[in-house]
Each structure stands twice: as structure tokens, then as C-alpha cells.
Amino acid sequence: MAQFGIDSYLYAKNSPVHRMNPTTKVVAVLAMVISVAIVKDIYMATFALLLSFLMILIAKLPIKFVARRIWSPFLFILIFAAALLLSGGEGEILWSIGFLDITKESAMDAALILIRATSAIIMLTVLLATTRFDMIVKVLYDLKMPVFLLQILMFSYRYIFVFSDELENMKNSMTSKGFRPTLSMRMFSSIANMLGMLLIKSFERGDDVYRSMVAKGYTGKPTIITKNKMHAKDYAFVSVAIVVALAIHIPALVQSGILNSWI
Amino acid sequence: MHISDGILPTWVLAAGWILTIILLVVSIAWSKKQVGNLTEKVPQAAVMTAALFVACMFRIPVPPTSLHLMLAGLAGIMLGPLAFVCIFISLLLQAILLQFGGITVLGVNSLLMGVPALCGYLVFMALSKTKSPSWLSGAVTSFIAVTITTILLGIIFYVSGVDFGSLGAMLDRVSGIPILSNIADVLQNTPGLLTFFMIFLMNIPLMLAEAVISAFILPFIEKVKPEMLEQYHLKQKN
């Protein structure tokens, strides 16, 4: 189960971010993430990156933990930034490495994307490392996510841990019987049988789960018993977050001239 | 596929969300038409989603490296029209649990995997009517699913401004060589073709691996638990 240990720091640490009302936290961070993900001004993106570092500090999360969490998505961001660096063939040439000409415009694009994508992912990591999953489900329910989707979300969450343990067991027993990964049809066939077995187990389990739920009075409507009521200071915090989220777009709007007709 | 937040332009993200919401509504209605009561389907679909999630996390060792499967085609075969809903949920969970993908790109990512899953369902349905053996239908379905993902990914990258223009300039310099120069010309002068070419190149191992794995999984399921593929009326072997 270790590979899904996002909850591991939840109880270990106590910070203002951990204590914050979940709805407040989710709405505020979502507003920021959406805003940061589409910001066009590189200085504002840098400001957001600093803000995200500040969030790590306030939440008292170890840097090592955050770095490990964002490592693989960060690799993808790097690859995409590199692809963007190689795009836009025309313009002022900044560097010329061997056969490749890198233009100033594409370098700026790549830098902007690198910065804003990293800050978005750090903010999301801080949110998810300090909020329990059932709280997130409750917030999604309050935000009117359709019940049908929410139920699939809750059940899948539960069974991911069950099946990841089961797969681990199957993997261990295969290794102990002498299975070694080599690039051959035999390897593919063994792995396919293992994954097929996982699907079959899940199919059988699905039936059992449904019958036992009906026995417990399942009607298709969820009853969520966790409560979180928002107070005046929560509304104030959300408002500040939304204002900041909107404000970081002002420079780009001024630059594009949309705001000039107003001011 | 997990494109992260902050990479794609705003209008692509918005279009992705709008199309995803439309497809969610359509696929839920489609599924309702097939089974009637969707409440019964919730646990089965959720448990299958979890299993596919875990199977996708599994690293297939392809020496010297390893790759993750996408299993969109298989999701389509197993879940039918609900596959789109389940892939949406599975990607949401990946964003929540592992920070793969993100919130603003959830729409685009769902399209990248959900559309191939729905197509996979239709392809497998059509193939099983032709009485082709299950390993062949499975392999073809998965291959087509990954190909559709690749094409969609190419379109999304291209409209987001990734055109590998510098590589085009590099191709200019090899134009002395007879055959290469013809290929370079075509690649450079057709808009978007260079992007497709690069992404296609990167996805070839995945296409082959998925096709081979599916070619083994489907006969296995057909042998061990034929009820799972009941709706396709596969030819029974005795």
C-alpha cells in the first residue's frame, strides 16, 4: 500500500493548513490552481511559484516528501517543455546547439509552462497531503458533483488498495516461482495472465459487493456523515483566494490591451 | 495519458471539459438504455475501475526500461459504454492520489483515453460478430485504441503550438541526401505531420505491448470466466 501513501502526513503533522475547513481549502486551492494553470505572464507565474513554496512552509510538509510526490509528473512537464523548446522554427535565435536552433520566443514559452505547471502541481500536492480523502469526497458532494460519479469514485478508491495488495501478492508468488522479466512472448503471456486474473477477481468481487450492500440497505443514495460548516472567516479566506486568483491575470490583460478601454 | 496542469492553452482545456461533460451525459444515457437500472452497475463498474487502475500502475518490464499500459481498449471491452465514466473517475483518482494529470486538464485527459475506450467497445462488438478468434479481436481493439489516443494527442499538441519547428530546420540540412530529402520535404510542408510523426514514434512500443497483452488476456478470460464476455456472444469452443 506504500505507493499510495498520500495520507501519510495527515496525522503526523499539525499546521494551520491541516486545521483549515476542508471546503474552504479545496475551493481556495482549486481557484488558485485553475488560475495559475492558465496564467500568461511569466512574472505572475513566478509569483505563483513562490506562493506555492510558501504553502509548503505553512503546511509544514517536508521538502523531501513534496519532491518525491511531484517527481514523475515533473518529468512529464520537462519533456513537454523540451518539445516546446524545439517548436516555433522562426524568430530571433537565442542558442544554436549543433543542428538545433532555439528561438527566444520558444524559450520564453517553455519557461512559462515549466513555472506555471510546477506551481500548479505543488499547490495540488499541498492540498491533497493535508486533506483526508473522505473530506474531499464530502466537498465534491457539497459542490454538487453528480451522485452516480461520486459513488464510483468512493468505491474505486476503496478497492484500489485491495487490488494493489492482491497484485503485489501475485507478483511476489510469480517471482518466487522463478519469473524473471525478459523480452519474450512468454513474459508477456505470464503478465497478461496475471492481469487477466486480477480482472476476473474484480468481476467476482463486484457481484459480492453489490449483494452485501443491498443486504445493508443500499438504495443508490449516499449518506455522508462527516460535517463541515463554513464560518465567516472561511468565507473571507475564500474571497481573498479568488481575488488573488483573478488578480494574477491583470498584467497579461493590460498587455493585450483588453483593459485599456476601461481604465 | 497524463498531461499536467498548466501546459495546454486555455481554450483547449475549456473545449476538453465541454466535450467530456457531453460524453459523460451521453455514455450514462447509453448505458441506462442497455441495462435499465444503473444503481446495480455502480459496485461492479467501480470495482472494475479499481482493477484497471491497479493494472495500469503495473510496470511492464521491457528491458532496458519499463512501460505503463493504458488499457483503454480493454476498459472498453470490459465496461461497455460505462468505460468513459470509469476512465474519467480513474483519472480523477490518479490526480488526487498520485498527482498524475491534473484538474484543469481532466477534460482533455478523459477524451484522450475515454474516446478510444468507447471506440474499442464498438470495434470489439463488430469484430466478435465476424466470429474472429478472441485473441485477434482483442489485439486489434487495443491496437486501434492506442492509435486513436496517439492521433488525438497529436491533434492536441499541434493546436497547442508544439510543432517541432526546430527539427524542421534540422531536416533542412540533410536535404542533400536523395531519399531523405523527399521525406524531409513532405514532413516539413504538411502542417502538423511532423508533430504526428514524433508522437507516433514515441507510442509505437506502447501500441505493440498493448496489442500483445490483450491478445493473451482475452483468451484467458474467455477460458476462465466466460460470463465476463457474455454480451459479445463469442463463439464457444468445446
PDB file of C-alpha atoms in Angstrom, chain B residues 1-226:
ATOM      1  CA  MET B   1      -2.088   9.745 -20.709  1.00  0.00           C
ATOM      2  CA  HIS B   2      -1.432  12.313 -18.072  1.00  0.00           C
ATOM      3  CA  ILE B   3      -0.829  15.784 -19.366  1.00  0.00           C
ATOM      4  CA  SER B   4      -0.270  18.068 -16.362  1.00  0.00           C
ATOM      5  CA  ASP B   5      -1.964  21.287 -15.354  1.00  0.00           C
ATOM      6  CA  GLY B   6      -0.505  24.461 -16.797  1.00  0.00           C
ATOM      7  CA  ILE B   7       0.704  23.018 -20.093  1.00  0.00           C
ATOM      8  CA  LEU B   8      -2.130  23.467 -22.558  1.00  0.00           C
ATOM      9  CA  PRO B   9      -3.709  26.772 -23.655  1.00  0.00           C
ATOM     10  CA  THR B  10      -6.955  27.851 -22.004  1.00  0.00           C
ATOM     11  CA  TRP B  11      -9.273  27.244 -24.954  1.00  0.00           C
ATOM     12  CA  VAL B  12      -8.033  23.647 -25.349  1.00  0.00           C
ATOM     13  CA  LEU B  13      -8.723  22.999 -21.652  1.00  0.00           C
ATOM     14  CA  ALA B  14     -12.208  24.519 -21.911  1.00  0.00           C
ATOM     15  CA  ALA B  15     -13.027  22.555 -25.062  1.00  0.00           C
ATOM     16  CA  GLY B  16     -11.793  19.378 -23.365  1.00  0.00           C
ATOM     17  CA  TRP B  17     -14.094  19.881 -20.375  1.00  0.00           C
ATOM     18  CA  ILE B  18     -17.125  20.711 -22.521  1.00  0.00           C
ATOM     19  CA  LEU B  19     -16.695  17.641 -24.741  1.00  0.00           C
ATOM     20  CA  THR B  20     -16.041  15.437 -21.702  1.00  0.00           C
ATOM     21  CA  ILE B  21     -19.222  16.570 -19.961  1.00  0.00           C
ATOM     22  CA  ILE B  22     -21.223  15.941 -23.130  1.00  0.00           C
ATOM     23  CA  LEU B  23     -19.702  12.466 -23.496  1.00  0.00           C
ATOM     24  CA  LEU B  24     -20.342  11.693 -19.809  1.00  0.00           C
ATOM     25  CA  VAL B  25     -24.027  12.503 -20.209  1.00  0.00           C
ATOM     26  CA  VAL B  26     -24.256  10.563 -23.481  1.00  0.00           C
ATOM     27  CA  SER B  27     -22.464   7.476 -22.184  1.00  0.00           C
ATOM     28  CA  ILE B  28     -24.531   7.360 -18.979  1.00  0.00           C
ATOM     29  CA  ALA B  29     -27.740   7.607 -21.045  1.00  0.00           C
ATOM     30  CA  TRP B  30     -26.424   4.933 -23.418  1.00  0.00           C
ATOM     31  CA  SER B  31     -25.616   2.623 -20.539  1.00  0.00           C
ATOM     32  CA  LYS B  32     -29.012   3.237 -18.940  1.00  0.00           C
ATOM     33  CA  LYS B  33     -30.653   2.197 -22.191  1.00  0.00           C
ATOM     34  CA  GLN B  34     -28.686  -1.078 -22.126  1.00  0.00           C
ATOM     35  CA  VAL B  35     -29.133  -2.166 -18.515  1.00  0.00           C
ATOM     36  CA  GLY B  36     -32.093  -0.203 -17.210  1.00  0.00           C
ATOM     37  CA  ASN B  37     -31.162   0.264 -13.556  1.00  0.00           C
ATOM     38  CA  LEU B  38     -27.764   1.915 -13.166  1.00  0.00           C
ATOM     39  CA  THR B  39     -27.685   1.588  -9.358  1.00  0.00           C
ATOM     40  CA  GLU B  40     -26.921  -2.101  -9.785  1.00  0.00           C
ATOM     41  CA  LYS B  41     -23.969  -1.273 -12.013  1.00  0.00           C
ATOM     42  CA  VAL B  42     -22.249   1.076  -9.550  1.00  0.00           C
ATOM     43  CA  PRO B  43     -20.327  -1.520  -7.486  1.00  0.00           C
ATOM     44  CA  GLN B  44     -19.327  -3.649 -10.484  1.00  0.00           C
ATOM     45  CA  ALA B  45     -18.158  -0.676 -12.505  1.00  0.00           C
ATOM     46  CA  ALA B  46     -16.297   0.786  -9.538  1.00  0.00           C
ATOM     47  CA  VAL B  47     -14.533  -2.457  -8.669  1.00  0.00           C
ATOM     48  CA  MET B  48     -13.549  -2.967 -12.310  1.00  0.00           C
ATOM     49  CA  THR B  49     -12.290   0.627 -12.417  1.00  0.00           C
ATOM     50  CA  ALA B  50     -10.108  -0.074  -9.405  1.00  0.00           C
ATOM     51  CA  ALA B  51      -8.705  -3.240 -11.004  1.00  0.00           C
ATOM     52  CA  LEU B  52      -7.908  -1.420 -14.254  1.00  0.00           C
ATOM     53  CA  PHE B  53      -6.333   1.421 -12.254  1.00  0.00           C
ATOM     54  CA  VAL B  54      -4.036  -1.019 -10.490  1.00  0.00           C
ATOM     55  CA  ALA B  55      -3.271  -2.870 -13.741  1.00  0.00           C
ATOM     56  CA  CYS B  56      -2.276   0.451 -15.340  1.00  0.00           C
ATOM     57  CA  MET B  57       0.066   1.209 -12.453  1.00  0.00           C
ATOM     58  CA  PHE B  58       1.867  -2.076 -13.074  1.00  0.00           C
ATOM     59  CA  ARG B  59       5.145  -1.585 -14.900  1.00  0.00           C
ATOM     60  CA  ILE B  60       5.675  -3.976 -17.793  1.00  0.00           C
ATOM     61  CA  PRO B  61       9.380  -4.693 -17.846  1.00  0.00           C
ATOM     62  CA  VAL B  62      10.567  -4.119 -21.400  1.00  0.00           C
ATOM     63  CA  PRO B  63      14.342  -4.266 -20.993  1.00  0.00           C
ATOM     64  CA  PRO B  64      16.219  -1.933 -20.744  1.00  0.00           C
ATOM     65  CA  THR B  65      13.285   0.167 -19.493  1.00  0.00           C
ATOM     66  CA  SER B  66       9.660  -0.420 -18.477  1.00  0.00           C
ATOM     67  CA  LEU B  67       6.344   1.000 -19.586  1.00  0.00           C
ATOM     68  CA  HIS B  68       2.885   1.558 -18.179  1.00  0.00           C
ATOM     69  CA  LEU B  69      -0.054   0.127 -20.048  1.00  0.00           C
ATOM     70  CA  MET B  70      -3.014   2.342 -20.879  1.00  0.00           C
ATOM     71  CA  LEU B  71      -5.609  -0.452 -21.211  1.00  0.00           C
ATOM     72  CA  ALA B  72      -8.205   1.866 -22.766  1.00  0.00           C
ATOM     73  CA  GLY B  73      -9.228  -0.794 -25.289  1.00  0.00           C
ATOM     74  CA  LEU B  74      -9.599  -3.403 -22.561  1.00  0.00           C
ATOM     75  CA  ALA B  75     -11.636  -0.964 -20.445  1.00  0.00           C
ATOM     76  CA  GLY B  76     -13.987  -0.525 -23.394  1.00  0.00           C
ATOM     77  CA  ILE B  77     -14.382  -4.291 -23.806  1.00  0.00           C
ATOM     78  CA  MET B  78     -14.985  -4.917 -20.088  1.00  0.00           C
ATOM     79  CA  LEU B  79     -17.217  -1.951 -19.246  1.00  0.00           C
ATOM     80  CA  GLY B  80     -19.048  -1.110 -22.480  1.00  0.00           C
ATOM     81  CA  PRO B  81     -20.458   2.429 -22.638  1.00  0.00           C
ATOM     82  CA  LEU B  82     -19.665   2.974 -18.951  1.00  0.00           C
ATOM     83  CA  ALA B  83     -15.963   2.874 -19.856  1.00  0.00           C
ATOM     84  CA  PHE B  84     -15.912   6.610 -20.447  1.00  0.00           C
ATOM     85  CA  VAL B  85     -17.355   7.331 -16.992  1.00  0.00           C
ATOM     86  CA  CYS B  86     -14.945   4.915 -15.335  1.00  0.00           C
ATOM     87  CA  ILE B  87     -11.936   6.373 -17.123  1.00  0.00           C
ATOM     88  CA  PHE B  88     -12.992   9.854 -16.028  1.00  0.00           C
ATOM     89  CA  ILE B  89     -13.168   8.663 -12.410  1.00  0.00           C
ATOM     90  CA  SER B  90      -9.922   6.753 -12.712  1.00  0.00           C
ATOM     91  CA  LEU B  91      -8.127   9.865 -13.990  1.00  0.00           C
ATOM     92  CA  LEU B  92      -9.648  11.948 -11.196  1.00  0.00           C
ATOM     93  CA  LEU B  93      -8.303   9.405  -8.707  1.00  0.00           C
ATOM     94  CA  GLN B  94      -4.879   9.478 -10.359  1.00  0.00           C
ATOM     95  CA  ALA B  95      -4.859  13.256  -9.973  1.00  0.00           C
ATOM     96  CA  ILE B  96      -5.936  13.013  -6.323  1.00  0.00           C
ATOM     97  CA  LEU B  97      -3.763  10.106  -5.230  1.00  0.00           C
ATOM     98  CA  LEU B  98      -0.651  10.364  -7.374  1.00  0.00           C
ATOM     99  CA  GLN B  99      -0.706  13.858  -8.852  1.00  0.00           C
ATOM    100  CA  PHE B 100      -0.626  12.366 -12.344  1.00  0.00           C
ATOM    101  CA  GLY B 101      -2.530  14.647 -14.676  1.00  0.00           C
ATOM    102  CA  GLY B 102      -4.425  17.467 -13.036  1.00  0.00           C
ATOM    103  CA  ILE B 103      -7.693  19.265 -12.523  1.00  0.00           C
ATOM    104  CA  THR B 104      -7.870  21.682 -15.435  1.00  0.00           C
ATOM    105  CA  VAL B 105      -6.679  19.030 -17.899  1.00  0.00           C
ATOM    106  CA  LEU B 106      -9.028  16.336 -16.612  1.00  0.00           C
ATOM    107  CA  GLY B 107     -11.327  17.002 -19.572  1.00  0.00           C
ATOM    108  CA  VAL B 108      -8.595  16.654 -22.174  1.00  0.00           C
ATOM    109  CA  ASN B 109      -7.118  13.568 -20.492  1.00  0.00           C
ATOM    110  CA  SER B 110     -10.535  11.888 -20.309  1.00  0.00           C
ATOM    111  CA  LEU B 111     -11.021  12.458 -24.014  1.00  0.00           C
ATOM    112  CA  LEU B 112      -7.560  11.051 -24.767  1.00  0.00           C
ATOM    113  CA  MET B 113      -8.389   7.758 -23.053  1.00  0.00           C
ATOM    114  CA  GLY B 114     -12.179   7.665 -22.974  1.00  0.00           C
ATOM    115  CA  VAL B 115     -12.832   8.144 -26.679  1.00  0.00           C
ATOM    116  CA  PRO B 116     -10.504   5.224 -27.575  1.00  0.00           C
ATOM    117  CA  ALA B 117     -12.289   3.115 -24.945  1.00  0.00           C
ATOM    118  CA  LEU B 118     -15.712   3.812 -26.482  1.00  0.00           C
ATOM    119  CA  CYS B 119     -14.293   3.123 -29.955  1.00  0.00           C
ATOM    120  CA  GLY B 120     -12.705  -0.042 -28.577  1.00  0.00           C
ATOM    121  CA  TYR B 121     -16.102  -1.235 -27.368  1.00  0.00           C
ATOM    122  CA  LEU B 122     -17.659  -0.678 -30.805  1.00  0.00           C
ATOM    123  CA  VAL B 123     -14.716  -2.308 -32.621  1.00  0.00           C
ATOM    124  CA  PHE B 124     -14.758  -5.373 -30.376  1.00  0.00           C
ATOM    125  CA  MET B 125     -18.518  -5.662 -30.785  1.00  0.00           C
ATOM    126  CA  ALA B 126     -18.176  -5.536 -34.568  1.00  0.00           C
ATOM    127  CA  LEU B 127     -15.273  -7.998 -34.601  1.00  0.00           C
ATOM    128  CA  SER B 128     -16.979 -10.551 -32.394  1.00  0.00           C
ATOM    129  CA  LYS B 129     -19.910 -10.592 -34.864  1.00  0.00           C
ATOM    130  CA  THR B 130     -17.472 -11.692 -37.576  1.00  0.00           C
ATOM    131  CA  LYS B 131     -16.570 -14.738 -35.429  1.00  0.00           C
ATOM    132  CA  SER B 132     -12.897 -13.867 -35.373  1.00  0.00           C
ATOM    133  CA  PRO B 133     -10.982 -15.522 -32.503  1.00  0.00           C
ATOM    134  CA  SER B 134     -10.890 -13.526 -29.281  1.00  0.00           C
ATOM    135  CA  TRP B 135      -7.104 -13.067 -29.261  1.00  0.00           C
ATOM    136  CA  LEU B 136      -7.255 -11.402 -32.668  1.00  0.00           C
ATOM    137  CA  SER B 137     -10.207  -9.146 -31.795  1.00  0.00           C
ATOM    138  CA  GLY B 138      -8.514  -8.181 -28.539  1.00  0.00           C
ATOM    139  CA  ALA B 139      -5.219  -7.327 -30.190  1.00  0.00           C
ATOM    140  CA  VAL B 140      -6.886  -5.328 -32.974  1.00  0.00           C
ATOM    141  CA  THR B 141      -9.117  -3.474 -30.481  1.00  0.00           C
ATOM    142  CA  SER B 142      -6.206  -2.471 -28.254  1.00  0.00           C
ATOM    143  CA  PHE B 143      -4.061  -1.505 -31.209  1.00  0.00           C
ATOM    144  CA  ILE B 144      -6.808   0.712 -32.617  1.00  0.00           C
ATOM    145  CA  ALA B 145      -7.444   2.256 -29.180  1.00  0.00           C
ATOM    146  CA  VAL B 146      -3.799   3.262 -28.718  1.00  0.00           C
ATOM    147  CA  THR B 147      -3.681   4.549 -32.296  1.00  0.00           C
ATOM    148  CA  ILE B 148      -6.713   6.768 -31.670  1.00  0.00           C
ATOM    149  CA  THR B 149      -5.070   8.097 -28.492  1.00  0.00           C
ATOM    150  CA  THR B 150      -1.939   8.859 -30.484  1.00  0.00           C
ATOM    151  CA  ILE B 151      -3.895  10.709 -33.148  1.00  0.00           C
ATOM    152  CA  LEU B 152      -5.832  12.728 -30.539  1.00  0.00           C
ATOM    153  CA  LEU B 153      -2.586  13.504 -28.707  1.00  0.00           C
ATOM    154  CA  GLY B 154      -1.058  14.687 -31.987  1.00  0.00           C
ATOM    155  CA  ILE B 155      -4.031  16.982 -32.620  1.00  0.00           C
ATOM    156  CA  ILE B 156      -3.909  18.401 -29.077  1.00  0.00           C
ATOM    157  CA  PHE B 157      -0.153  19.001 -29.178  1.00  0.00           C
ATOM    158  CA  TYR B 158      -0.338  20.601 -32.595  1.00  0.00           C
ATOM    159  CA  VAL B 159      -3.147  23.037 -31.720  1.00  0.00           C
ATOM    160  CA  SER B 160      -1.238  23.850 -28.511  1.00  0.00           C
ATOM    161  CA  GLY B 161       1.740  25.065 -30.511  1.00  0.00           C
ATOM    162  CA  VAL B 162       4.085  22.068 -30.364  1.00  0.00           C
ATOM    163  CA  ASP B 163       5.172  21.772 -33.986  1.00  0.00           C
ATOM    164  CA  PHE B 164       8.824  20.674 -33.545  1.00  0.00           C
ATOM    165  CA  GLY B 165       9.798  23.526 -35.859  1.00  0.00           C
ATOM    166  CA  SER B 166      13.479  23.351 -34.937  1.00  0.00           C
ATOM    167  CA  LEU B 167      13.569  19.745 -36.046  1.00  0.00           C
ATOM    168  CA  GLY B 168      12.243  21.003 -39.361  1.00  0.00           C
ATOM    169  CA  ALA B 169      15.243  23.288 -39.614  1.00  0.00           C
ATOM    170  CA  MET B 170      17.418  20.290 -38.837  1.00  0.00           C
ATOM    171  CA  LEU B 171      15.728  18.319 -41.613  1.00  0.00           C
ATOM    172  CA  ASP B 172      16.698  21.158 -43.984  1.00  0.00           C
ATOM    173  CA  ARG B 173      20.329  20.337 -43.515  1.00  0.00           C
ATOM    174  CA  VAL B 174      20.004  16.697 -44.518  1.00  0.00           C
ATOM    175  CA  SER B 175      18.301  17.707 -47.747  1.00  0.00           C
ATOM    176  CA  GLY B 176      21.396  16.752 -49.757  1.00  0.00           C
ATOM    177  CA  ILE B 177      20.658  13.054 -49.413  1.00  0.00           C
ATOM    178  CA  PRO B 178      18.231  11.893 -52.155  1.00  0.00           C
ATOM    179  CA  ILE B 179      15.536   9.836 -50.393  1.00  0.00           C
ATOM    180  CA  LEU B 180      15.787  11.609 -47.043  1.00  0.00           C
ATOM    181  CA  SER B 181      15.263  14.983 -48.643  1.00  0.00           C
ATOM    182  CA  ASN B 182      11.962  13.860 -50.164  1.00  0.00           C
ATOM    183  CA  ILE B 183      10.755  12.620 -46.790  1.00  0.00           C
ATOM    184  CA  ALA B 184      12.002  15.802 -45.102  1.00  0.00           C
ATOM    185  CA  ASP B 185      10.157  17.924 -47.669  1.00  0.00           C
ATOM    186  CA  VAL B 186       6.853  16.143 -47.076  1.00  0.00           C
ATOM    187  CA  LEU B 187       7.264  16.293 -43.294  1.00  0.00           C
ATOM    188  CA  GLN B 188       8.006  19.994 -43.349  1.00  0.00           C
ATOM    189  CA  ASN B 189       5.435  21.126 -45.840  1.00  0.00           C
ATOM    190  CA  THR B 190       2.410  19.339 -44.404  1.00  0.00           C
ATOM    191  CA  PRO B 191       1.249  21.226 -41.311  1.00  0.00           C
ATOM    192  CA  GLY B 192       1.105  19.007 -38.265  1.00  0.00           C
ATOM    193  CA  LEU B 193       2.680  15.978 -39.890  1.00  0.00           C
ATOM    194  CA  LEU B 194       5.962  16.439 -38.034  1.00  0.00           C
ATOM    195  CA  THR B 195       4.133  16.523 -34.680  1.00  0.00           C
ATOM    196  CA  PHE B 196       2.212  13.355 -35.574  1.00  0.00           C
ATOM    197  CA  PHE B 197       5.392  11.678 -36.727  1.00  0.00           C
ATOM    198  CA  MET B 198       7.249  12.402 -33.470  1.00  0.00           C
ATOM    199  CA  ILE B 199       4.343  11.314 -31.240  1.00  0.00           C
ATOM    200  CA  PHE B 200       3.709   8.229 -33.340  1.00  0.00           C
ATOM    201  CA  LEU B 201       7.370   7.271 -32.988  1.00  0.00           C
ATOM    202  CA  MET B 202       7.172   7.580 -29.201  1.00  0.00           C
ATOM    203  CA  ASN B 203       3.997   5.476 -28.961  1.00  0.00           C
ATOM    204  CA  ILE B 204       4.988   2.508 -31.144  1.00  0.00           C
ATOM    205  CA  PRO B 205       6.265   0.398 -28.186  1.00  0.00           C
ATOM    206  CA  LEU B 206       3.003   1.025 -26.307  1.00  0.00           C
ATOM    207  CA  MET B 207       0.873   0.045 -29.315  1.00  0.00           C
ATOM    208  CA  LEU B 208       2.708  -3.256 -29.709  1.00  0.00           C
ATOM    209  CA  ALA B 209       2.826  -4.046 -25.981  1.00  0.00           C
ATOM    210  CA  GLU B 210      -0.907  -3.370 -25.544  1.00  0.00           C
ATOM    211  CA  ALA B 211      -1.822  -5.467 -28.569  1.00  0.00           C
ATOM    212  CA  VAL B 212       0.270  -8.418 -27.366  1.00  0.00           C
ATOM    213  CA  ILE B 213      -1.008  -8.220 -23.765  1.00  0.00           C
ATOM    214  CA  SER B 214      -4.636  -8.038 -24.940  1.00  0.00           C
ATOM    215  CA  ALA B 215      -4.062 -10.945 -27.293  1.00  0.00           C
ATOM    216  CA  PHE B 216      -3.183 -13.013 -24.216  1.00  0.00           C
ATOM    217  CA  ILE B 217      -5.687 -11.569 -21.718  1.00  0.00           C
ATOM    218  CA  LEU B 218      -8.868 -12.129 -23.752  1.00  0.00           C
ATOM    219  CA  PRO B 219      -8.447 -15.866 -24.433  1.00  0.00           C
ATOM    220  CA  PHE B 220      -7.501 -16.271 -20.758  1.00  0.00           C
ATOM    221  CA  ILE B 221     -10.709 -14.576 -19.610  1.00  0.00           C
ATOM    222  CA  GLU B 222     -12.710 -16.497 -22.209  1.00  0.00           C
ATOM    223  CA  LYS B 223     -11.373 -19.752 -20.790  1.00  0.00           C
ATOM    224  CA  VAL B 224     -11.577 -18.959 -17.070  1.00  0.00           C
ATOM    225  CA  LYS B 225     -14.618 -16.682 -16.758  1.00  0.00           C
ATOM    226  CA  PRO B 226     -16.650 -16.620 -19.988  1.00  0.00           C
TER     227      PRO B 226
END
